[in-house]
CSV table of C-alpha atoms in Angstrom, one decimal:
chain,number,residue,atom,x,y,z
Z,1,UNK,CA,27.0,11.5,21.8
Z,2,UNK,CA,26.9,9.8,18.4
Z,3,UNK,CA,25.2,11.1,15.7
Z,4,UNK,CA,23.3,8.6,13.0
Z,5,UNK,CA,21.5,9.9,9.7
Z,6,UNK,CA,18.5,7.8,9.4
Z,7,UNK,CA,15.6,8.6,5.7
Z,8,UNK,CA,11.7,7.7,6.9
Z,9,UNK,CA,9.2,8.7,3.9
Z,10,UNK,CA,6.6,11.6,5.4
Z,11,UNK,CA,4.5,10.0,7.6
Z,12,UNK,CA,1.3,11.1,6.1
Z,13,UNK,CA,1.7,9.6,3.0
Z,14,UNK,CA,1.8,6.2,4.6
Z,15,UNK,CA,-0.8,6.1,6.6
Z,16,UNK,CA,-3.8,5.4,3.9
Z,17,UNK,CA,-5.9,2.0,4.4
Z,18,UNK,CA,-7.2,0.0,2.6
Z,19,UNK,CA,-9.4,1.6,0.3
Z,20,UNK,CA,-12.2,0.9,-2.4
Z,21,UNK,CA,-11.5,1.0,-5.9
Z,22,UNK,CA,-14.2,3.7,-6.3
Z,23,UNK,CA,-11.8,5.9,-3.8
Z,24,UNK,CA,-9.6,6.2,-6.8
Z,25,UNK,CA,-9.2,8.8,-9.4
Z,26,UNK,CA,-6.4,7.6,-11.2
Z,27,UNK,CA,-5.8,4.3,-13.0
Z,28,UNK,CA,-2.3,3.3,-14.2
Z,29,UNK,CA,-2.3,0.5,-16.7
Z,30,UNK,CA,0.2,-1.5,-18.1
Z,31,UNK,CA,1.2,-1.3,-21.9
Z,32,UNK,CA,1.1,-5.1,-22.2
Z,33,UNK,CA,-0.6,-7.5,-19.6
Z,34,UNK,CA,1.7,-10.1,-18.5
Z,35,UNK,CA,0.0,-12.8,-18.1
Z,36,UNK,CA,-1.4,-13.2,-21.8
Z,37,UNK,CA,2.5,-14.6,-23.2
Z,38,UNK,CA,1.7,-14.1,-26.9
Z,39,UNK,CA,-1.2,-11.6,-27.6
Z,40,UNK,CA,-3.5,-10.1,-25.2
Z,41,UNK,CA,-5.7,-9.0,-28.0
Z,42,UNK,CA,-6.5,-5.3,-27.4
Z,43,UNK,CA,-7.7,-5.4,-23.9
Z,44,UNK,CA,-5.5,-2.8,-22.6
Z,45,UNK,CA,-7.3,-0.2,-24.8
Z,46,UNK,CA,-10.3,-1.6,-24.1
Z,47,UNK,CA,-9.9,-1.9,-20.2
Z,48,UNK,CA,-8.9,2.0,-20.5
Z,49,UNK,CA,-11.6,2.8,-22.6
Z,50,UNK,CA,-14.2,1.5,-20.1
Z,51,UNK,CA,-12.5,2.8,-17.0
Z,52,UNK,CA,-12.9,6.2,-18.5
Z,53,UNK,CA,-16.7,5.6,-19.0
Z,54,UNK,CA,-16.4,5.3,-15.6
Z,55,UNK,CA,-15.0,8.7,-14.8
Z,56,UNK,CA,-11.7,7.3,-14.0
Z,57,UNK,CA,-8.6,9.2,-15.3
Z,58,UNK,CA,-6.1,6.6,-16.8
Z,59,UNK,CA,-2.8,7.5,-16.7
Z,60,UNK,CA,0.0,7.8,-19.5
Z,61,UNK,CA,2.7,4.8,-19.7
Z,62,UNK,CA,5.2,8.0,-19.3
Z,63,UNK,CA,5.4,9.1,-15.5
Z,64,UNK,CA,7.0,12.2,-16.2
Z,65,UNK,CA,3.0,12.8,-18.2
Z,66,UNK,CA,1.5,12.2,-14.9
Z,67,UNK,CA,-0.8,14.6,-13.2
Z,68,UNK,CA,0.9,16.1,-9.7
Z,69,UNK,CA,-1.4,14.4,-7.6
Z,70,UNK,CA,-0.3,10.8,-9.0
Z,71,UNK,CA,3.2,11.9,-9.7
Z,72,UNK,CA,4.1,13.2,-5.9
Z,73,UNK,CA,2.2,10.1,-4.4
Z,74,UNK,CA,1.9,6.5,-6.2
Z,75,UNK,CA,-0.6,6.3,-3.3
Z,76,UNK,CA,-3.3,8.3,-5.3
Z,77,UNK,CA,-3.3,5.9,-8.4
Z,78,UNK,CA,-4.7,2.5,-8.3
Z,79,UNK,CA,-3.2,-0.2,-10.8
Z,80,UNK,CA,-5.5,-2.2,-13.3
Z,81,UNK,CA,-4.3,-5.7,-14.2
Z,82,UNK,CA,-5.8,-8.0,-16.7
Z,83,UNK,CA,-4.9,-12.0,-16.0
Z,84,UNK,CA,-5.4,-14.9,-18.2
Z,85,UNK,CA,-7.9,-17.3,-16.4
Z,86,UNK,CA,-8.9,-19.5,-19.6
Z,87,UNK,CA,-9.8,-23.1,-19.7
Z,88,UNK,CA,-9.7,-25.8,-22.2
Z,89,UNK,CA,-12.6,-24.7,-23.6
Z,90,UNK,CA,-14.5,-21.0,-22.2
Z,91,UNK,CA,-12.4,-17.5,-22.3
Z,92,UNK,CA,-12.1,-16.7,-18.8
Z,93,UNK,CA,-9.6,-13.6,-17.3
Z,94,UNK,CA,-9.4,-12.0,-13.8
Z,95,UNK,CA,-9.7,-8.4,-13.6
Z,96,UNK,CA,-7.3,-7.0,-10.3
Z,97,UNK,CA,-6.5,-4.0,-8.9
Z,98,UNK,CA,-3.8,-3.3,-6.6
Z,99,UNK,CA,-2.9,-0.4,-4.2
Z,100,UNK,CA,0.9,1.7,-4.2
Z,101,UNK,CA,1.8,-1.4,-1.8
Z,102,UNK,CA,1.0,-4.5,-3.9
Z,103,UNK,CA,-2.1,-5.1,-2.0
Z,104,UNK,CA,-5.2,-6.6,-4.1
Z,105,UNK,CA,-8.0,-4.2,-3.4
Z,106,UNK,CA,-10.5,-6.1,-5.4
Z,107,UNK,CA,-10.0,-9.2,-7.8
Z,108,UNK,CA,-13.2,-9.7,-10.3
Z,109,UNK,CA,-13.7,-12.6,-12.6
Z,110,UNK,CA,-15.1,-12.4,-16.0
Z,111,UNK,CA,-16.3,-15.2,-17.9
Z,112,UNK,CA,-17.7,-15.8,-21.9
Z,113,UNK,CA,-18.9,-19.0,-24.0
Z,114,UNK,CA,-17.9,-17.2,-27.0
Z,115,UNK,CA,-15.2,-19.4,-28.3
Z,116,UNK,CA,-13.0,-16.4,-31.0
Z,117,UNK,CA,-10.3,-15.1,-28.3
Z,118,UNK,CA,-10.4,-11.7,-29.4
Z,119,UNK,CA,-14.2,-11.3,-29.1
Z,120,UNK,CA,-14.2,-13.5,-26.3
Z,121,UNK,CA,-11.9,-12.1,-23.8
Z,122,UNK,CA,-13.6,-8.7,-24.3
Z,123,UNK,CA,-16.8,-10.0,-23.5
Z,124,UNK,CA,-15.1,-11.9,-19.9
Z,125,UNK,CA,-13.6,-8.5,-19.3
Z,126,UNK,CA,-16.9,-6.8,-19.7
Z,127,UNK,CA,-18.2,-9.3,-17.4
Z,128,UNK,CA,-16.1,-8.6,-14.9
Z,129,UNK,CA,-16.5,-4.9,-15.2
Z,130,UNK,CA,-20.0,-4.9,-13.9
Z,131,UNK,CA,-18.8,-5.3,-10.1
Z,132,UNK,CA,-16.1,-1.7,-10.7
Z,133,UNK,CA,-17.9,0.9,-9.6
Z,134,UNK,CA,-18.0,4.2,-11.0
Z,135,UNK,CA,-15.0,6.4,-9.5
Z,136,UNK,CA,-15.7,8.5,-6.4
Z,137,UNK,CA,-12.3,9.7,-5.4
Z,138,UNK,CA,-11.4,10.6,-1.9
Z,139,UNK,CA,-9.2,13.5,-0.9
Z,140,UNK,CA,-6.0,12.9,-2.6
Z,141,UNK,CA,-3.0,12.4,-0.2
Z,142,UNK,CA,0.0,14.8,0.6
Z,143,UNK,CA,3.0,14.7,-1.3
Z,144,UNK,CA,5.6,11.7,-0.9
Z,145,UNK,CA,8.3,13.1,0.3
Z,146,UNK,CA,11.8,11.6,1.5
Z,147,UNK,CA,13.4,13.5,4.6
Z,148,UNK,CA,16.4,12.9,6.5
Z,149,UNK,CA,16.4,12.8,10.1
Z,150,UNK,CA,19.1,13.7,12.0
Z,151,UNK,CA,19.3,11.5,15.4
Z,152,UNK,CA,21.5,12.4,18.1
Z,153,UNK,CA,21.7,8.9,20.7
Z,154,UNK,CA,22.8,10.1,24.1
Z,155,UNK,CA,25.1,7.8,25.7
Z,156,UNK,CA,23.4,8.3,28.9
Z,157,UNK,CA,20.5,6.6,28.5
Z,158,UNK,CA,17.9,4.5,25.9
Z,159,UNK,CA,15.8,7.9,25.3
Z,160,UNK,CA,17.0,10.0,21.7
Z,161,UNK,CA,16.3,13.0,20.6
Z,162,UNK,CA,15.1,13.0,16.6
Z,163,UNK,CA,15.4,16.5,14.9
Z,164,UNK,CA,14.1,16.5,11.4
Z,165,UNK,CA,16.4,18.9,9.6
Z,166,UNK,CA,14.0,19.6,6.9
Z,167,UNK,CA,11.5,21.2,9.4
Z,168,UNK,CA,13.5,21.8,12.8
Z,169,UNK,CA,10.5,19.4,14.1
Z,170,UNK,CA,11.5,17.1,17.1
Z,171,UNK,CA,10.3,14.3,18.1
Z,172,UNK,CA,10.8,11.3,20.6
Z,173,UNK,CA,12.0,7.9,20.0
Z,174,UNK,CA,13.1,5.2,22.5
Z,175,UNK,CA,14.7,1.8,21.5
Z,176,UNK,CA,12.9,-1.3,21.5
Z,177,UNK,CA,13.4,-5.2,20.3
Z,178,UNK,CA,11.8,-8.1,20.3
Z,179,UNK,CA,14.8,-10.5,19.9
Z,180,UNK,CA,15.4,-10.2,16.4
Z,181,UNK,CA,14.5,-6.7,15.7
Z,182,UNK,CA,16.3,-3.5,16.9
Z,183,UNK,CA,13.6,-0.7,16.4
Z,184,UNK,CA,12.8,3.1,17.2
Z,185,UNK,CA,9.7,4.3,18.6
Z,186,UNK,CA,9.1,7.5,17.6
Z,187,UNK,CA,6.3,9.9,18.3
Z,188,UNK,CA,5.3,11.8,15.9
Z,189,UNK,CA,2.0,13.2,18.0
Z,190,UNK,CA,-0.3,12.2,20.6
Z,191,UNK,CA,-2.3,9.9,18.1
Z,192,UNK,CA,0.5,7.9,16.2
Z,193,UNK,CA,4.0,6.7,15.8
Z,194,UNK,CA,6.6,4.5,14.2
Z,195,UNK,CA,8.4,1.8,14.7
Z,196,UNK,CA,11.5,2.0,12.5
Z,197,UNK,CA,15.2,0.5,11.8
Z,198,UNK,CA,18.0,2.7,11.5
Z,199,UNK,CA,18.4,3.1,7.4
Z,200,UNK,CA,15.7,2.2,6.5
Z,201,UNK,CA,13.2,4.4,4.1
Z,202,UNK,CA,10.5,2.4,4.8
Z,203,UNK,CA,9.0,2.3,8.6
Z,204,UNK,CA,8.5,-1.8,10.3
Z,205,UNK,CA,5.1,-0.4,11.1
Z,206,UNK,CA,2.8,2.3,11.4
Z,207,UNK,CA,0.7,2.7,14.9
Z,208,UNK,CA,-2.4,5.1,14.7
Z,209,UNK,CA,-4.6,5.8,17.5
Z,210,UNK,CA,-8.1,3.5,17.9
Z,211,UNK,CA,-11.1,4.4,19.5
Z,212,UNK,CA,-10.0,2.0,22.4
Z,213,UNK,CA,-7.2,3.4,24.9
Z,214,UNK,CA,-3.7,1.8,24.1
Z,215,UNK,CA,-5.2,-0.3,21.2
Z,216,UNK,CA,-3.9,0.6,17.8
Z,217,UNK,CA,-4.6,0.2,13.9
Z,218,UNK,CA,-0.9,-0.8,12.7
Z,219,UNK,CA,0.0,-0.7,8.8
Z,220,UNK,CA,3.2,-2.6,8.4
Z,221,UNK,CA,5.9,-2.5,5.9
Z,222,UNK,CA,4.2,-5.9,4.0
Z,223,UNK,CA,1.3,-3.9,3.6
Z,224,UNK,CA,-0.6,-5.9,5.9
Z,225,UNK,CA,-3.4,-4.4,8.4
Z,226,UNK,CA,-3.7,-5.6,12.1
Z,227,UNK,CA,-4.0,-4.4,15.4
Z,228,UNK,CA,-1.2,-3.4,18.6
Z,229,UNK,CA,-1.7,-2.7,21.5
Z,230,UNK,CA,0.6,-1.7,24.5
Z,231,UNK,CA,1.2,-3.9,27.3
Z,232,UNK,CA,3.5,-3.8,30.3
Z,233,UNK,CA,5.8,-0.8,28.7
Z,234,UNK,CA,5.4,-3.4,25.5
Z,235,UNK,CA,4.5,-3.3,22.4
Z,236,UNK,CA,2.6,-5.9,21.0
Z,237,UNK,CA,1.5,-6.6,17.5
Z,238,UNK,CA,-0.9,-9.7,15.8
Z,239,UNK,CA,1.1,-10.8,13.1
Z,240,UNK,CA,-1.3,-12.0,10.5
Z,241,UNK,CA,-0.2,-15.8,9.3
Z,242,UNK,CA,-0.6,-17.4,6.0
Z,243,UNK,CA,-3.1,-19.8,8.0
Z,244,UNK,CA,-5.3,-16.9,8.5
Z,245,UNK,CA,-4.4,-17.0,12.2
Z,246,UNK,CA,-2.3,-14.3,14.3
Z,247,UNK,CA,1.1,-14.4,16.1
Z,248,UNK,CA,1.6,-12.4,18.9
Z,249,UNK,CA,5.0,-10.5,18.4
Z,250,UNK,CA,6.2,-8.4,21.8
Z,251,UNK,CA,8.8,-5.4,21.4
Z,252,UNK,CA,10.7,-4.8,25.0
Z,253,UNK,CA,11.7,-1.5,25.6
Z,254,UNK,CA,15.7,-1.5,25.6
């Protein structure tokens, strides 16, 4: 028997979806957007200032100032970007919002004819305000949390044993690979599991239960969406493409 130490972030805190910007409570914003090189012109303060007209709660450059809820779970806060869009001659920007994984939730573009940059990338931001609604926040998730696993492989056979040491849980895995990949299955209930390499802190993908026996919704690490399903003792994933169309990746039980 051989004995491997494997992290995996608590499950529940990776499961959230894609979600509307409205879901959110908290707002972080950056103390200088990027994408204006020289002078972004006050529009951080004034991107908070409507935000917060808008019941959101925008949170402090400082972390450690950070309420609980957004400080134990960067999955709770929702983060406000301001880009540069501007032509020749008309002030144009792109508001964007993206979720704890990178993933653009909404992108709105604002547009002005007034010509004075100051005045006029305030009025494109305003513009593209109009589509942000007003926050309606969901139940906040569960703390992040970083456990170790401790995973004892017998050397009888492809089925192991994970005991989370935090918890004395225990929970199934098996081995399975499509070629390239070496990854655990494990169970964490009737209604959802992982797939997951060996050191890493961050699961391949994330299977929960559908409506539809043996087809899955399955969040993977890119922070893409798609569907599994099982198939023959297999597991299967669509692999979204950059063409917009889907591969069909097939893990074999080991």
């Amino acid at each position: 028997m051989k004995r491997i130490s494997i992290a995996m972030l608590t499950v529940c805190s990776t499961l959230a979806f894609s979600q509307k910007v409205s879901d959110y409570k908290y707002v972080s914003i950056p103390e200088k957007f990027e994408s204006f090189k020289k002078e972004s012109y006050g529009l951080e303060a004034y991107l908070a200032k409507a935000l917060s007209a808008k019941k959101y709660i925008i949170l402090p450059a400082n972390k450690d100032q950070w309420p609980s809820e957004a400080k134990d779970n960067s999955c709770n806060v929702i983060n406000a970007n301001v880009l540069d869009d501007s032509s020749l001659f008309t002030n144009k920007v792109i508001l964007q919002f993206t979720d704890c994984n990178k993933k653009t939730v909404i992108e709105a573009k604002g547009r002005t004819g007034i010509k004075e940059f100051e005045e006029g990338y305030a009025d494109a931001l305003k513009q593209a305000l109009v589509s942000i609604s007003a926050s309606n926040p969901v139940n906040p998730l569960p703390v992040q949390t970083t456990e170790t696993i401790d995973t004892r492989v017998q050397t009888t056979g492809t089925e192991t044993t994970i005991t989370n040491t935090a918890s004395n849980s225990t929970h199934t895995a098996s081995s399975f690979s499509n070629g390239k990949l070496n990854l655990q299955k494990i169970q964490i209930d009737g209604s959802q599991f992982i797939l997951a390499q060996s050191g890493s802190s961050v699961p391949f993908a994330i299977f929960k239960a559908s409506s539809k026996k043996d087809v899955f919704i399955v969040k993977l690490d890119n922070g893409n969406t798609t569907i599994g399903y099982t198939e023959n003792g297999n597991i299967v994933i669509d692999i979204p493409q950059g063409d917009g169309k889907y591969s069909k990746e097939v893990f074999t039980a080991k």
